[in-house]
Amino acid sequence: MRRIVLFGATGYTGRLVADALVKHDAKPLLAARNEAAVAKMAGELGGLEHAVADVEKPGTLRELVDGETVLVSTVGPFLRWGSTAVEAAIDAGASYLDSTGEPPFIREVFERREGAATATGAGLVTAFGYDFVPGNLAAALALERAGAKAAAVRVGYFITGGGVKDAMSGGTAASVAGVMMAPSFAFRDGRLVTERSAKRVRTFDVRGKGLTGISIGCSEHLSLPRLYPSLREVDVYLGWFGPASRVMQGMSMLGEVPGVRGGSDKLVGRFVKGSTGGPGPESRAKSGSLAIAEALDAGGNQLERVELRGPNGYTFTGDILAWGALHAAEHGLEGTGALGPAEAFGLRGLESGCAEVGLSESDVLAQTPGW
């Protein structure tokens, strides 16, 4: 059994992961930069091992990681702080999972870290949370059922029950809004291309109701074409903003105009506010998640459609990261280099793991995961 090291343990997402691990009798080593905070948390969770690790002192993390380690990182923003954990995992040949939802960081892991990780035997599973496991699973199921005729897949992420304020913190919403202003990517005509976030807007029909989302770069664009070579196009849409989706599209267009970025950042602040933490258990229980995937043929005709429903995004992230860490600790990952969710755990394994934490094709939203 490999040792699990949770880096960023004292943060909001880190605590969710730690609680889920302990709930399953795991004893992760908790790592964070604040010695008093991590020691206090380790005591609260039953006397776990803990250590000080700081992204600005890479050696403090590297000494905790070896080839028999599963390193889970929740330290963000990842574009600024994420490289320390990735490099530690690569150097040690370790298994690595993180909670990022930042498209530029995801692309960096797949395009710039792939070779080094393969060389050392490291397996890197980036964006293994609500961003972007549900869409990867829904799309893979739809594509598997569609078979070789599938030439395109489109995915939508939506909130059920409550609104953004119940489902995600203001900080997360602000971060996503900021992503709208930065260059992103998509899979078009059989290749990965750079394009702005929110370039496309699409409405999905769900039982007679239209749910609208804006396009965003995700791990689906990077991992699905490797699993399904017939794919020529991958589209992923984020539906958190509802009627404001067109507004977000306008913001993304402003991001391409030289000298306008600063003003558009102020505009983002009018729609989403920052937060010092995520929602508590009661707020999270008010909302759930919905991922839709539609597999299409070359003529744009729908071949298959999959809907996955599950718990609040934060709840799902904490639980699925814990599941992934435990699975990797016991069985290892199904490959090396940069891996998408289905590549890392196999489609059947990923489907089973998501069902255990409450995400499935069932029409009944699982408010309390039964794993």
Short mmCIF file of N, CA and C in Angstrom, two decimals, residues 173-243:
data_model
loop_
_atom_site.label_atom_id
_atom_site.label_comp_id
_atom_site.label_asym_id
_atom_site.label_seq_id
_atom_site.Cartn_x
_atom_site.Cartn_y
_atom_site.Cartn_z
N ALA A 173 -16.09 31.19 -8.37
CA ALA A 173 -16.78 31.85 -9.48
C ALA A 173 -15.93 32.97 -10.07
N ALA A 174 -15.25 33.71 -9.20
CA ALA A 174 -14.38 34.79 -9.67
C ALA A 174 -13.21 34.22 -10.45
N SER A 175 -12.67 33.09 -10.00
CA SER A 175 -11.57 32.45 -10.70
C SER A 175 -12.00 32.01 -12.09
N VAL A 176 -13.19 31.42 -12.17
CA VAL A 176 -13.70 30.98 -13.48
C VAL A 176 -13.91 32.18 -14.39
N ALA A 177 -14.45 33.25 -13.82
CA ALA A 177 -14.65 34.45 -14.62
C ALA A 177 -13.32 34.98 -15.14
N GLY A 178 -12.28 34.90 -14.30
CA GLY A 178 -10.96 35.32 -14.73
C GLY A 178 -10.43 34.47 -15.86
N VAL A 179 -10.74 33.18 -15.82
CA VAL A 179 -10.32 32.28 -16.90
C VAL A 179 -10.91 32.71 -18.23
N MET A 180 -12.11 33.30 -18.18
CA MET A 180 -12.75 33.76 -19.41
C MET A 180 -11.89 34.78 -20.14
N MET A 181 -11.03 35.46 -19.40
CA MET A 181 -10.22 36.52 -20.00
C MET A 181 -8.89 36.02 -20.55
N ALA A 182 -8.54 34.78 -20.26
CA ALA A 182 -7.23 34.25 -20.65
C ALA A 182 -7.35 33.34 -21.87
N PRO A 183 -6.28 33.18 -22.65
CA PRO A 183 -6.30 32.25 -23.78
C PRO A 183 -6.60 30.84 -23.31
N SER A 184 -7.41 30.13 -24.06
CA SER A 184 -7.76 28.76 -23.71
C SER A 184 -7.51 27.86 -24.92
N PHE A 185 -8.22 26.74 -25.02
CA PHE A 185 -7.96 25.81 -26.11
C PHE A 185 -9.18 24.95 -26.37
N ALA A 186 -9.16 24.27 -27.50
CA ALA A 186 -10.24 23.35 -27.86
C ALA A 186 -9.68 22.34 -28.86
N PHE A 187 -10.43 21.27 -29.10
CA PHE A 187 -10.04 20.25 -30.08
C PHE A 187 -10.94 20.42 -31.29
N ARG A 188 -10.35 20.92 -32.38
CA ARG A 188 -11.08 21.22 -33.60
C ARG A 188 -10.41 20.56 -34.81
N ASP A 189 -11.20 19.96 -35.67
CA ASP A 189 -10.68 19.36 -36.91
C ASP A 189 -9.52 18.40 -36.64
N GLY A 190 -9.62 17.64 -35.55
CA GLY A 190 -8.63 16.62 -35.26
C GLY A 190 -7.34 17.11 -34.65
N ARG A 191 -7.32 18.35 -34.14
CA ARG A 191 -6.09 18.84 -33.50
C ARG A 191 -6.43 19.85 -32.41
N LEU A 192 -5.51 20.01 -31.46
CA LEU A 192 -5.69 20.97 -30.38
C LEU A 192 -5.34 22.36 -30.90
N VAL A 193 -6.22 23.32 -30.67
CA VAL A 193 -5.99 24.68 -31.12
C VAL A 193 -6.20 25.64 -29.96
N THR A 194 -5.55 26.78 -30.04
CA THR A 194 -5.75 27.84 -29.04
C THR A 194 -6.94 28.69 -29.45
N GLU A 195 -7.86 28.89 -28.52
CA GLU A 195 -8.97 29.80 -28.74
C GLU A 195 -9.43 30.34 -27.40
N ARG A 196 -10.07 31.46 -27.42
CA ARG A 196 -10.49 32.08 -26.16
C ARG A 196 -11.61 31.27 -25.50
N SER A 197 -11.66 31.35 -24.18
CA SER A 197 -12.79 30.79 -23.45
C SER A 197 -14.06 31.54 -23.86
N ALA A 198 -15.20 30.85 -23.77
CA ALA A 198 -16.51 31.44 -24.08
C ALA A 198 -16.63 31.88 -25.54
N LYS A 199 -15.80 31.33 -26.41
CA LYS A 199 -15.95 31.66 -27.83
C LYS A 199 -17.29 31.16 -28.35
N ARG A 200 -17.74 30.02 -27.80
CA ARG A 200 -19.01 29.44 -28.22
C ARG A 200 -19.98 29.40 -27.04
N VAL A 201 -21.24 29.53 -27.34
CA VAL A 201 -22.31 29.39 -26.36
C VAL A 201 -23.28 28.34 -26.90
N ARG A 202 -23.69 27.42 -26.03
CA ARG A 202 -24.61 26.38 -26.48
C ARG A 202 -25.67 26.12 -25.41
N THR A 203 -26.87 25.80 -25.85
CA THR A 203 -27.96 25.45 -24.95
C THR A 203 -28.29 23.97 -25.10
N PHE A 204 -28.33 23.27 -23.98
CA PHE A 204 -28.69 21.86 -23.93
C PHE A 204 -30.13 21.73 -23.45
N ASP A 205 -30.87 20.83 -24.06
CA ASP A 205 -32.23 20.58 -23.62
C ASP A 205 -32.23 19.49 -22.54
N VAL A 206 -32.79 19.82 -21.39
CA VAL A 206 -32.91 18.85 -20.29
C VAL A 206 -34.37 18.81 -19.86
N ARG A 207 -35.07 17.80 -20.35
CA ARG A 207 -36.49 17.61 -20.01
C ARG A 207 -37.31 18.85 -20.30
N GLY A 208 -37.08 19.41 -21.48
CA GLY A 208 -37.85 20.55 -21.92
C GLY A 208 -37.35 21.90 -21.47
N LYS A 209 -36.31 21.92 -20.66
CA LYS A 209 -35.73 23.17 -20.18
C LYS A 209 -34.37 23.39 -20.83
N GLY A 210 -34.14 24.61 -21.30
CA GLY A 210 -32.86 24.92 -21.92
C GLY A 210 -31.82 25.37 -20.92
N LEU A 211 -30.69 24.70 -20.89
CA LEU A 211 -29.57 25.06 -20.01
C LEU A 211 -28.41 25.52 -20.88
N THR A 212 -27.93 26.73 -20.61
CA THR A 212 -26.93 27.36 -21.47
C THR A 212 -25.55 27.35 -20.82
N GLY A 213 -24.53 27.11 -21.62
CA GLY A 213 -23.15 27.11 -21.14
C GLY A 213 -22.21 27.79 -22.12
N ILE A 214 -21.04 28.15 -21.62
CA ILE A 214 -20.00 28.79 -22.44
C ILE A 214 -18.82 27.84 -22.59
N SER A 215 -18.17 27.87 -23.74
CA SER A 215 -17.08 26.93 -24.01
C SER A 215 -15.87 27.23 -23.13
N ILE A 216 -15.18 26.15 -22.76
CA ILE A 216 -14.01 26.27 -21.88
C ILE A 216 -13.03 25.15 -22.20
N GLY A 217 -11.75 25.40 -22.02
CA GLY A 217 -10.73 24.38 -22.22
C GLY A 217 -10.66 23.45 -21.03
N CYS A 218 -10.63 22.14 -21.27
CA CYS A 218 -10.67 21.14 -20.19
C CYS A 218 -9.78 19.96 -20.54
N SER A 219 -9.64 19.04 -19.60
CA SER A 219 -8.85 17.83 -19.88
C SER A 219 -9.53 16.95 -20.91
N GLU A 220 -10.86 17.09 -21.10
CA GLU A 220 -11.54 16.32 -22.12
C GLU A 220 -10.91 16.50 -23.50
N HIS A 221 -10.50 17.73 -23.83
CA HIS A 221 -9.91 18.01 -25.13
C HIS A 221 -8.59 17.27 -25.34
N LEU A 222 -7.90 17.01 -24.25
CA LEU A 222 -6.57 16.42 -24.33
C LEU A 222 -6.59 14.91 -24.19
N SER A 223 -7.52 14.38 -23.40
CA SER A 223 -7.50 12.95 -23.13
C SER A 223 -8.44 12.13 -24.01
N LEU A 224 -9.63 12.66 -24.32
CA LEU A 224 -10.60 11.87 -25.07
C LEU A 224 -10.14 11.48 -26.48
N PRO A 225 -9.49 12.38 -27.23
CA PRO A 225 -9.04 11.97 -28.57
C PRO A 225 -8.01 10.84 -28.54
N ARG A 226 -7.28 10.70 -27.45
CA ARG A 226 -6.33 9.59 -27.35
C ARG A 226 -7.06 8.27 -27.14
N LEU A 227 -8.20 8.31 -26.46
CA LEU A 227 -8.98 7.10 -26.21
C LEU A 227 -9.88 6.75 -27.39
N TYR A 228 -10.33 7.78 -28.12
CA TYR A 228 -11.29 7.57 -29.21
C TYR A 228 -10.75 8.26 -30.46
N PRO A 229 -9.91 7.57 -31.24
CA PRO A 229 -9.21 8.17 -32.39
C PRO A 229 -10.14 8.70 -33.48
N SER A 230 -11.39 8.27 -33.51
CA SER A 230 -12.29 8.75 -34.55
C SER A 230 -12.75 10.19 -34.30
N LEU A 231 -12.49 10.72 -33.11
CA LEU A 231 -12.94 12.07 -32.77
C LEU A 231 -12.24 13.14 -33.60
N ARG A 232 -13.04 14.07 -34.10
CA ARG A 232 -12.51 15.22 -34.82
C ARG A 232 -12.78 16.53 -34.06
N GLU A 233 -13.74 16.48 -33.14
CA GLU A 233 -14.06 17.70 -32.40
C GLU A 233 -14.54 17.37 -31.00
N VAL A 234 -14.07 18.16 -30.02
CA VAL A 234 -14.50 18.04 -28.63
C VAL A 234 -14.91 19.43 -28.16
N ASP A 235 -16.13 19.55 -27.69
CA ASP A 235 -16.64 20.82 -27.15
C ASP A 235 -17.06 20.62 -25.71
N VAL A 236 -16.64 21.51 -24.82
CA VAL A 236 -17.04 21.46 -23.42
C VAL A 236 -17.59 22.82 -23.02
N TYR A 237 -18.74 22.81 -22.32
CA TYR A 237 -19.42 24.04 -21.96
C TYR A 237 -19.66 24.08 -20.44
N LEU A 238 -19.40 25.25 -19.86
CA LEU A 238 -19.62 25.46 -18.43
C LEU A 238 -20.91 26.25 -18.25
N GLY A 239 -21.88 25.66 -17.54
CA GLY A 239 -23.20 26.27 -17.44
C GLY A 239 -23.51 26.91 -16.10
N TRP A 240 -22.50 27.42 -15.41
CA TRP A 240 -22.73 28.03 -14.10
C TRP A 240 -23.43 29.38 -14.18
N PHE A 241 -23.30 30.07 -15.32
CA PHE A 241 -23.71 31.47 -15.36
C PHE A 241 -25.10 31.68 -15.94
N GLY A 242 -25.73 30.63 -16.43
CA GLY A 242 -27.11 30.72 -16.90
C GLY A 242 -27.33 31.84 -17.89
N PRO A 243 -28.32 32.72 -17.62
CA PRO A 243 -28.62 33.82 -18.54
C PRO A 243 -27.45 34.78 -18.75
#
